[in-house]
Amino acid sequence: GENVEQHPSTLSVQEGDSAVIKCTYSDSASNYFPWYKQELGKRPQLIIDIRSNVGEKKDQRIAVTLNKTAKHFSLHITETQPEDSAVYFCAASKPGNQFYFGTGTSLTVIP
Amino acid sequence: EAGVTQSPTHLIKTRGQQATLRCSPISGHTSVYWYQQALGLGLQFLLWYDEGEERNRGNFPPRFSGRQFPNYSSELNVNALELEDSALYLCASSPQTRGETQYFGPGTRLLVL
């Protein structure tokens, strides 16, 4: 089955700086890569996703990049704000299959 | 459009008892996934149902079981509860098993005493 690794497990940044979280996957057939944000005591919520036919996708301060050859994808958050503090999960899946989640990154934005 | 709903929000049981957790997917979604999230940890995949059938299960003992009903709602049963079963149980739904986004419910927090 698929194996998704996520780094770092914890990340602290100053407000206004950028944050980058990286994930690698093992199954070259995986073609859908979502990112979820989970605030304390709340449900995971989709913040951005990318499919394998696209190399990069942006949504305001959030971007995701995908390198199919190297089998890794990254979440980039620019101009971080305290409300970005949360746990972020990456996932990988292929058609007809379940999601395989990374172990999560706890992001703290220091005001 | 209503989101994924779960009940109850909290459940307190004692060791050895059985727990039943319920999930209603978003209207039109046929796939339901169950995850266990122990405090401070990641999302551990439990079970996946689609069109009433169990498609896959994670690395959990058989005392974790469930089913999906004709209206696509789902039930997770945990028998012979153990202290380490205390966790947040999240349900997610997606339109079909074709790499579609999963949308999560608010979870059921199970405490085993």
XYZ file of N, CA and C in Angstrom:
672
model
N 0.805 -1.209 0.000
C 0.000 0.000 0.000
C 0.839 1.259 0.000
N 0.156 2.371 -0.059
C 0.808 3.677 -0.068
C 1.414 3.988 1.295
N 2.519 4.742 1.303
C 3.153 5.201 2.538
C 3.430 6.693 2.390
N 2.855 7.494 3.265
C 3.048 8.941 3.210
C 3.840 9.387 4.433
N 4.938 10.072 4.189
C 5.756 10.610 5.268
C 5.658 12.132 5.253
N 5.576 12.735 6.434
C 5.368 14.174 6.552
C 6.413 14.757 7.500
N 6.998 15.889 7.085
C 8.015 16.563 7.896
C 7.868 18.085 7.759
N 8.177 18.844 8.818
C 8.554 18.362 10.148
C 7.316 18.003 10.967
N 7.491 17.440 12.135
C 6.356 17.124 12.985
C 5.896 18.366 13.745
N 6.834 19.272 14.041
C 6.475 20.543 14.656
C 7.232 21.664 13.941
N 6.609 22.832 13.896
C 7.193 23.966 13.193
C 6.741 25.247 13.879
N 7.697 26.077 14.239
C 7.380 27.376 14.827
C 7.952 28.461 13.937
N 7.139 29.455 13.631
C 7.577 30.571 12.793
C 7.092 31.861 13.402
N 7.792 32.937 13.086
C 7.361 34.260 13.506
C 6.246 34.731 12.575
N 5.328 35.464 13.149
C 4.241 36.021 12.348
C 4.812 36.812 11.177
N 4.253 36.551 9.991
C 4.732 37.242 8.802
C 5.724 36.432 7.991
N 6.372 35.445 8.648
C 7.304 34.584 7.917
C 6.533 33.516 7.145
N 7.274 32.765 6.323
C 6.669 31.676 5.560
C 6.859 30.343 6.281
N 5.957 29.412 6.009
C 6.055 28.057 6.564
C 5.946 27.057 5.426
N 6.773 26.020 5.476
C 6.757 24.984 4.450
C 6.676 23.611 5.113
N 5.752 22.816 4.671
C 5.585 21.448 5.173
C 5.706 20.502 3.976
N 6.491 19.439 4.148
C 6.774 18.544 3.031
C 6.247 17.132 3.288
N 5.765 16.523 2.219
C 5.306 15.132 2.283
C 5.868 14.346 1.116
N 6.192 13.096 1.378
C 6.599 12.186 0.316
C 5.632 11.013 0.287
N 5.480 10.425 -0.902
C 4.609 9.270 -1.044
C 5.335 8.188 -1.815
N 4.834 6.974 -1.727
C 5.569 5.849 -2.309
C 4.922 5.283 -3.573
N 3.614 5.421 -3.713
C 2.908 4.804 -4.831
C 2.796 5.777 -6.005
N 3.470 5.474 -7.090
C 3.473 6.378 -8.241
C 2.097 6.496 -8.897
N 1.162 5.609 -8.548
C -0.189 5.682 -9.098
C -1.063 6.697 -8.351
N -0.608 7.184 -7.205
C -1.374 8.195 -6.470
C -1.485 9.446 -7.325
N -2.688 10.022 -7.365
C -2.886 11.167 -8.251
C -3.684 12.296 -7.627
N -3.984 12.184 -6.328
C -4.741 13.240 -5.660
C -4.120 13.492 -4.299
N -3.821 14.777 -4.020
C -3.053 15.121 -2.826
C -3.718 16.303 -2.112
N -4.541 16.029 -1.115
C -5.183 17.107 -0.360
C -4.397 17.467 0.889
N -4.613 18.680 1.360
C -4.057 19.137 2.633
C -5.218 19.553 3.538
N -5.139 19.116 4.799
C -6.164 19.441 5.778
C -5.551 20.231 6.930
N -6.355 21.137 7.477
C -5.971 21.915 8.653
C -6.909 21.539 9.790
N -6.328 21.214 10.934
C -7.146 20.865 12.089
C -6.796 21.783 13.255
N -7.704 22.666 13.569
C -7.515 23.524 14.727
C -7.896 22.746 15.979
N -7.396 23.209 17.103
C -7.579 22.488 18.364
C -9.060 22.263 18.660
N -9.420 21.002 18.860
C -10.788 20.665 19.203
C -11.768 20.684 18.047
N -11.255 20.840 16.832
C -12.150 20.912 15.679
C -11.858 19.788 14.684
N -12.716 19.690 13.687
C -12.542 18.649 12.667
C -11.503 19.080 11.649
N -10.834 18.134 10.995
C -9.941 18.497 9.881
C -10.752 19.123 8.749
N -10.211 20.189 8.163
C -10.895 20.848 7.056
C -9.931 20.970 5.886
N -10.432 20.692 4.712
C -9.639 20.806 3.490
C -9.270 22.255 3.250
N -7.985 22.516 3.018
C -7.570 23.890 2.733
C -7.099 24.049 1.288
N -6.546 23.009 0.718
C -6.111 23.063 -0.671
C -5.823 21.637 -1.132
N -5.957 21.399 -2.423
C -5.632 20.080 -2.957
C -5.028 20.230 -4.344
N -4.373 19.172 -4.803
C -3.753 19.212 -6.126
C -3.838 17.833 -6.746
N -4.019 17.807 -8.048
C -4.040 16.535 -8.772
C -2.762 16.399 -9.574
N -2.467 15.178 -9.973
C -1.140 14.897 -10.534
C -0.903 15.515 -11.900
N -1.925 16.070 -12.522
C -1.728 16.709 -13.820
C -1.358 18.187 -13.684
N -1.173 18.613 -12.431
C -0.843 20.016 -12.149
C 0.398 20.050 -11.268
N 1.294 21.021 -11.514
C 2.516 21.095 -10.724
C 2.417 22.028 -9.521
N 1.516 23.005 -9.617
C 1.402 23.976 -8.537
C -0.013 24.543 -8.522
N -0.473 24.865 -7.332
C -1.793 25.474 -7.177
C -1.732 26.469 -6.037
N -2.326 27.639 -6.238
C -2.281 28.677 -5.207
C -3.695 29.135 -4.849
N -3.848 29.510 -3.590
C -5.107 30.079 -3.105
C -4.747 31.106 -2.046
N -4.640 32.345 -2.469
C -4.268 33.455 -1.599
C -2.900 33.179 -0.965
N -2.824 33.009 0.342
C -1.520 32.837 0.994
C -1.042 31.394 1.010
N -1.829 30.501 0.479
C -1.511 29.072 0.536
C -1.207 28.551 -0.867
N -0.186 27.728 -0.961
C 0.159 27.108 -2.242
C 0.605 25.679 -1.997
N 0.399 24.851 -2.981
C 0.893 23.473 -2.920
C 1.660 23.202 -4.206
N 2.806 22.541 -4.076
C 3.598 22.146 -5.227
C 3.728 20.640 -5.245
N 3.812 20.075 -6.427
C 3.897 18.635 -6.587
C 5.028 18.294 -7.542
N 5.890 17.370 -7.122
C 6.954 16.851 -7.970
C 6.703 15.353 -8.136
N 6.084 14.986 -9.255
C 5.719 13.578 -9.471
C 6.940 12.685 -9.616
N 7.979 13.207 -10.223
C 9.177 12.398 -10.434
C 9.789 11.991 -9.105
N 9.910 12.966 -8.216
C 10.507 12.708 -6.907
C 9.484 12.173 -5.918
N 8.225 12.183 -6.277
C 7.125 11.729 -5.422
C 7.083 12.510 -4.117
N 7.090 13.829 -4.228
C 6.869 14.627 -3.035
C 6.046 15.855 -3.357
N 5.350 16.359 -2.345
C 4.533 17.544 -2.483
C 4.641 18.374 -1.212
N 4.473 19.665 -1.349
C 4.720 20.578 -0.238
C 3.609 21.611 -0.110
N 3.372 22.015 1.123
C 2.427 23.090 1.434
C 3.239 24.317 1.818
N 2.909 25.444 1.206
C 3.596 26.703 1.480
C 2.566 27.699 1.991
N 2.848 28.268 3.156
C 1.992 29.317 3.697
C 2.838 30.575 3.819
N 2.440 31.627 3.143
C 3.189 32.882 3.202
C 2.488 33.853 4.149
N 3.276 34.837 4.610
C 2.741 35.878 5.508
C 1.889 35.257 6.620
N 2.494 34.355 7.354
C 1.744 33.609 8.366
C 1.127 34.531 9.408
N -0.032 34.083 9.905
C -0.775 34.817 10.917
C -1.069 33.876 12.090
N -1.315 34.420 13.275
C -1.586 33.545 14.427
C -2.700 32.538 14.170
N -3.691 32.900 13.374
C -4.795 31.972 13.101
C -4.396 30.818 12.185
N -3.175 30.855 11.665
C -2.671 29.713 10.898
C -2.173 28.603 11.821
N -2.046 28.894 13.105
C -1.588 27.887 14.070
C -2.607 26.746 14.121
N -2.127 25.538 13.850
C -3.003 24.361 13.778
C -2.124 23.153 13.458
N -2.767 21.989 13.369
C -2.081 20.801 12.868
C -2.483 20.615 11.414
N -1.500 20.393 10.563
C -1.733 20.219 9.134
C -1.423 18.780 8.741
N -2.327 18.179 7.976
C -2.156 16.812 7.498
C -2.133 16.800 5.971
N -1.186 16.070 5.408
C -1.211 15.816 3.976
C -1.781 14.416 3.750
N -2.204 14.143 2.538
C -2.732 12.818 2.205
C -2.478 12.542 0.729
N -2.489 11.269 0.386
C -2.350 10.839 -1.005
C -3.375 9.750 -1.279
N -3.900 9.749 -2.494
C -4.834 8.678 -2.858
C -4.794 8.465 -4.367
N -5.331 7.353 -4.782
C -5.482 7.056 -6.202
C -6.907 6.609 -6.431
N -7.367 6.621 -7.686
C -8.765 6.277 -7.964
C -9.152 4.925 -7.381
N -10.324 4.889 -6.770
C -10.820 3.642 -6.207
C -10.114 3.226 -4.947
N -9.469 4.171 -4.275
C -8.711 3.809 -3.085
C -8.923 4.835 -1.975
N -8.517 4.449 -0.788
C -8.702 5.327 0.363
C -7.605 6.384 0.402
N -7.736 7.332 1.333
C -6.680 8.307 1.592
C -5.635 7.682 2.518
N -4.398 8.036 2.270
C -3.309 7.697 3.188
C -2.780 9.019 3.729
N -2.913 9.199 5.042
C -2.556 10.464 5.657
C -1.131 10.450 6.192
N -0.491 11.616 6.155
C 0.757 11.802 6.865
C 0.484 11.914 8.356
N 1.545 11.994 9.123
C 1.432 11.971 10.586
C 1.124 13.342 11.184
N 1.097 14.380 10.361
C 0.716 15.698 10.842
C 1.892 16.588 11.218
N 1.685 17.898 11.044
C 2.667 18.917 11.442
C 1.956 19.941 12.307
N 2.456 20.127 13.518
C 1.889 21.134 14.408
C 2.600 22.459 14.150
N 1.865 23.403 13.572
C 2.419 24.713 13.239
C 2.018 25.724 14.305
N 3.016 26.439 14.821
C 2.768 27.523 15.771
C 3.296 28.811 15.155
N 2.440 29.804 15.062
C 2.841 31.120 14.563
C 2.946 32.044 15.767
N 4.142 32.541 16.000
C 4.427 33.364 17.170
C 4.174 34.828 16.846
N 3.274 35.470 17.590
C 2.949 36.884 17.272
C 4.140 37.802 17.520
N -26.079 23.334 2.107
C -25.901 21.862 2.144
C -25.382 21.462 3.510
N -26.069 20.515 4.164
C -25.638 20.073 5.474
C -24.351 19.279 5.342
N -23.497 19.416 6.356
C -22.236 18.691 6.357
C -22.397 17.312 6.961
N -21.271 16.667 7.185
C -21.262 15.356 7.822
C -21.634 15.534 9.297
N -22.535 14.725 9.772
C -22.917 14.805 11.178
C -22.580 13.495 11.879
N -22.279 13.612 13.166
C -21.946 12.440 13.967
C -22.669 12.535 15.310
N -23.012 11.370 15.832
C -23.615 11.332 17.168
C -23.171 10.081 17.900
N -23.073 10.153 19.222
C -23.176 11.377 20.022
C -21.899 12.202 19.922
N -21.880 13.384 20.505
C -20.666 14.192 20.496
C -19.673 13.662 21.518
N -20.185 13.187 22.631
C -19.351 12.606 23.681
C -19.987 11.308 24.154
N -19.116 10.374 24.550
C -19.594 9.075 25.018
C -18.644 8.586 26.098
N -19.211 8.246 27.242
C -18.402 7.720 28.338
C -18.823 6.285 28.603
N -17.864 5.384 28.575
C -18.128 3.966 28.807
C -17.097 3.425 29.790
N -17.389 2.253 30.309
C -16.411 1.577 31.161
C -15.804 0.411 30.401
N -14.651 0.012 30.851
C -13.913 -1.067 30.204
C -14.773 -2.317 30.082
N -14.754 -2.927 28.916
C -15.521 -4.132 28.662
C -16.879 -3.899 28.020
N -17.364 -2.658 28.097
C -18.658 -2.351 27.474
C -18.519 -2.208 25.962
N -19.659 -1.989 25.312
C -19.689 -1.763 23.877
C -20.087 -0.316 23.584
N -19.530 0.240 22.529
C -19.882 1.592 22.113
C -20.367 1.574 20.667
N -21.391 2.385 20.400
C -21.910 2.533 19.040
C -21.879 3.995 18.660
N -21.214 4.286 17.559
C -21.070 5.648 17.068
C -21.743 5.724 15.701
N -22.361 6.872 15.430
C -23.130 7.009 14.198
C -22.655 8.185 13.356
N -22.834 8.026 12.048
C -22.380 9.040 11.097
C -23.383 9.167 9.958
N -23.713 10.407 9.635
C -24.556 10.670 8.467
C -23.738 11.464 7.463
N -23.538 10.930 6.262
C -22.703 11.619 5.275
C -23.445 12.787 4.627
N -22.690 13.565 3.895
C -23.286 14.626 3.092
C -24.213 13.991 2.056
N -25.332 14.628 1.798
C -26.295 14.096 0.838
C -25.629 13.882 -0.515
N -25.798 12.682 -1.058
C -25.202 12.359 -2.343
C -23.868 11.647 -2.239
N -23.287 11.643 -1.050
C -22.024 10.925 -0.844
C -22.313 9.466 -0.518
N -21.577 8.575 -1.167
C -21.805 7.144 -0.952
C -20.707 6.481 -0.132
N -19.560 7.136 -0.020
C -18.447 6.552 0.736
C -18.350 7.164 2.120
N -18.132 6.314 3.112
C -17.941 6.752 4.493
C -16.664 6.127 5.023
N -15.861 6.943 5.670
C -14.589 6.510 6.243
C -14.613 6.796 7.742
N -14.013 5.903 8.513
C -13.870 6.099 9.949
C -12.390 6.180 10.307
N -12.070 7.130 11.184
C -10.701 7.316 11.653
C -10.703 7.405 13.178
N -9.613 6.949 13.763
C -9.392 7.133 15.199
C -8.268 8.147 15.374
N -8.506 9.124 16.249
C -7.468 10.109 16.540
C -7.276 10.175 18.044
N -6.237 9.504 18.517
C -5.905 9.579 19.932
C -5.314 10.956 20.217
N -5.356 11.356 21.488
C -4.976 12.714 21.868
C -3.581 13.062 21.378
N -3.493 14.141 20.599
C -2.195 14.608 20.135
C -1.579 13.799 19.017
N -2.325 12.831 18.508
C -1.759 11.981 17.472
C -2.461 12.192 16.133
N -2.035 11.418 15.130
C -2.564 11.576 13.786
C -3.853 10.817 13.550
N -4.235 10.758 12.297
C -5.475 10.107 11.879
C -5.173 8.654 11.513
N -5.691 7.749 12.325
C -5.493 6.324 12.059
C -6.723 5.775 11.337
N -6.525 5.265 10.141
C -7.620 4.743 9.330
C -8.202 3.478 9.958
N -9.519 3.479 10.110
C -10.226 2.345 10.705
C -10.959 1.512 9.658
N -11.924 2.131 8.984
C -12.826 1.405 8.103
C -13.280 2.308 6.974
N -13.629 1.672 5.853
C -14.131 2.386 4.685
C -15.308 1.602 4.124
N -16.438 2.296 3.987
C -17.643 1.694 3.411
C -18.040 2.456 2.168
N -18.499 1.719 1.176
C -19.016 2.335 -0.037
C -20.141 1.480 -0.580
N -21.258 2.111 -0.896
C -22.417 1.395 -1.430
C -22.788 0.191 -0.568
N -22.677 0.352 0.744
C -23.093 -0.691 1.664
C -22.080 -1.787 1.927
N -20.946 -1.711 1.246
C -19.943 -2.765 1.390
C -18.715 -2.233 2.125
N -18.071 -3.094 2.908
C -16.795 -2.741 3.514
C -15.715 -2.886 2.449
N -15.015 -1.791 2.150
C -13.988 -1.800 1.094
C -12.612 -2.101 1.646
N -12.354 -1.622 2.855
C -11.044 -1.859 3.429
C -11.108 -1.551 4.925
N -10.196 -2.124 5.680
C -10.095 -1.809 7.086
C -8.632 -1.605 7.454
N -8.396 -0.792 8.436
C -7.044 -0.519 8.887
C -6.567 -1.588 9.847
N -5.419 -1.338 10.442
C -4.789 -2.308 11.323
C -5.373 -2.226 12.732
N -6.623 -2.629 12.856
C -7.328 -2.629 14.136
C -7.912 -4.016 14.372
N -8.086 -4.404 15.645
C -8.622 -5.736 15.938
C -10.078 -5.863 15.504
N -10.559 -7.101 15.386
C -11.928 -7.350 14.908
C -13.011 -6.776 15.803
N -12.670 -6.393 17.042
C -13.715 -5.837 17.898
C -14.147 -4.444 17.428
N -13.409 -3.901 16.469
C -13.839 -2.682 15.771
C -14.569 -3.141 14.508
N -15.842 -2.817 14.423
C -16.611 -3.225 13.253
C -17.625 -2.146 12.934
N -18.290 -2.305 11.818
C -19.300 -1.316 11.474
C -20.164 -1.793 10.345
N -20.989 -0.888 9.879
C -21.813 -1.187 8.723
C -22.283 0.117 8.101
N -22.762 -0.020 6.865
C -23.341 1.123 6.175
C -24.759 0.765 5.768
N -25.654 1.656 6.005
C -27.072 1.415 5.750
C -27.455 1.838 4.334
N -28.646 1.427 3.868
C -29.063 1.786 2.503
C -29.089 3.285 2.244
N -29.271 4.101 3.297
C -29.270 5.561 3.092
C -27.850 6.137 3.200
N -26.851 5.264 3.235
C -25.415 5.584 3.262
C -24.915 6.055 4.627
N -25.788 6.188 5.617
C -25.295 6.471 6.953
C -24.535 5.253 7.451
N -23.751 5.462 8.500
C -22.881 4.378 8.940
C -22.825 4.325 10.457
N -22.450 3.184 10.934
C -22.347 2.929 12.360
C -21.008 2.252 12.629
N -20.321 2.712 13.665
C -19.088 2.073 14.108
C -19.356 1.448 15.469
N -19.052 0.180 15.604
C -19.210 -0.516 16.869
C -17.845 -0.921 17.411
N -17.660 -0.663 18.685
C -16.431 -1.093 19.343
C -16.839 -1.969 20.525
N -16.482 -3.225 20.451
C -16.810 -4.180 21.505
C -15.667 -4.312 22.505
N -16.009 -4.818 23.673
C -15.004 -5.105 24.711
C -14.039 -3.940 24.867
N -14.586 -2.770 25.168
C -13.789 -1.545 25.217
C -12.587 -1.663 26.145
N -11.494 -1.084 25.676
C -10.264 -1.021 26.464
C -9.927 0.450 26.706
N -9.134 0.700 27.748
C -8.800 2.082 28.100
C -8.176 2.826 26.917
N -7.352 2.122 26.142
C -6.658 2.786 25.027
C -7.567 3.084 23.841
N -8.835 2.690 23.935
C -9.791 3.049 22.885
C -10.270 4.489 23.048
N -9.927 5.113 24.156
C -10.297 6.509 24.369
C -9.651 7.370 23.293
N -10.486 8.078 22.554
C -9.987 8.851 21.413
C -11.136 9.634 20.804
N -10.781 10.464 19.832
C -11.770 11.135 18.998
C -11.973 10.263 17.768
N -13.206 9.900 17.488
C -13.527 9.085 16.319
C -14.169 9.987 15.266
N -13.485 10.095 14.149
C -13.927 10.974 13.076
C -14.490 10.159 11.926
N -15.563 10.656 11.391
C -16.169 10.080 10.203
C -15.983 11.073 9.068
N -15.751 10.576 7.872
C -15.643 11.431 6.695
C -16.448 10.813 5.570
N -16.925 11.653 4.657
C -17.637 11.124 3.498
C -17.084 11.734 2.224
N -17.267 11.021 1.133
C -16.860 11.532 -0.179
C -17.863 11.035 -1.210
N -17.943 11.724 -2.357
C -18.957 11.378 -3.354
C -18.853 9.949 -3.861
N -17.647 9.560 -4.253
C -17.436 8.218 -4.769
C -15.988 7.833 -4.515
N -15.689 6.576 -4.716
C -14.331 6.104 -4.462
C -13.449 6.363 -5.675
N -13.354 7.627 -6.051
C -12.549 7.956 -7.228
C -11.634 9.124 -6.945
N -10.985 9.064 -5.782
C -10.040 10.114 -5.453
C -10.704 11.445 -5.176
N -11.920 11.416 -4.673
C -12.610 12.655 -4.350
C -12.297 13.096 -2.935
N -12.445 14.374 -2.694
C -12.170 14.944 -1.383
C -13.046 14.324 -0.305
N -12.451 14.108 0.841
C -13.198 13.647 1.996
C -13.546 14.842 2.880
N -14.780 14.843 3.374
C -15.243 15.905 4.263
C -15.532 15.281 5.623
N -14.970 15.893 6.655
C -15.041 15.307 7.979
C -16.221 15.814 8.797
N -16.717 14.935 9.660
C -17.675 15.313 10.668
C -16.971 15.859 11.895
N -17.731 16.307 12.894
C -17.134 16.918 14.087
C -16.517 15.905 15.045
N -16.848 14.632 14.860
C -16.253 13.597 15.694
C -17.079 13.234 16.915
N -16.807 12.056 17.415
C -17.351 11.594 18.696
C -16.177 11.340 19.616
N -16.198 11.996 20.763
C -15.107 11.776 21.721
C -15.517 10.674 22.676
N -14.801 9.573 22.606
C -15.078 8.406 23.441
C -14.086 8.353 24.590
N -14.620 8.238 25.787
C -13.778 8.097 26.977
C -14.111 6.766 27.625
N -13.104 5.945 27.799
C -13.280 4.633 28.431
C -12.637 4.675 29.809
N -13.450 4.425 30.823
C -12.956 4.482 32.202
C -12.720 3.091 32.772
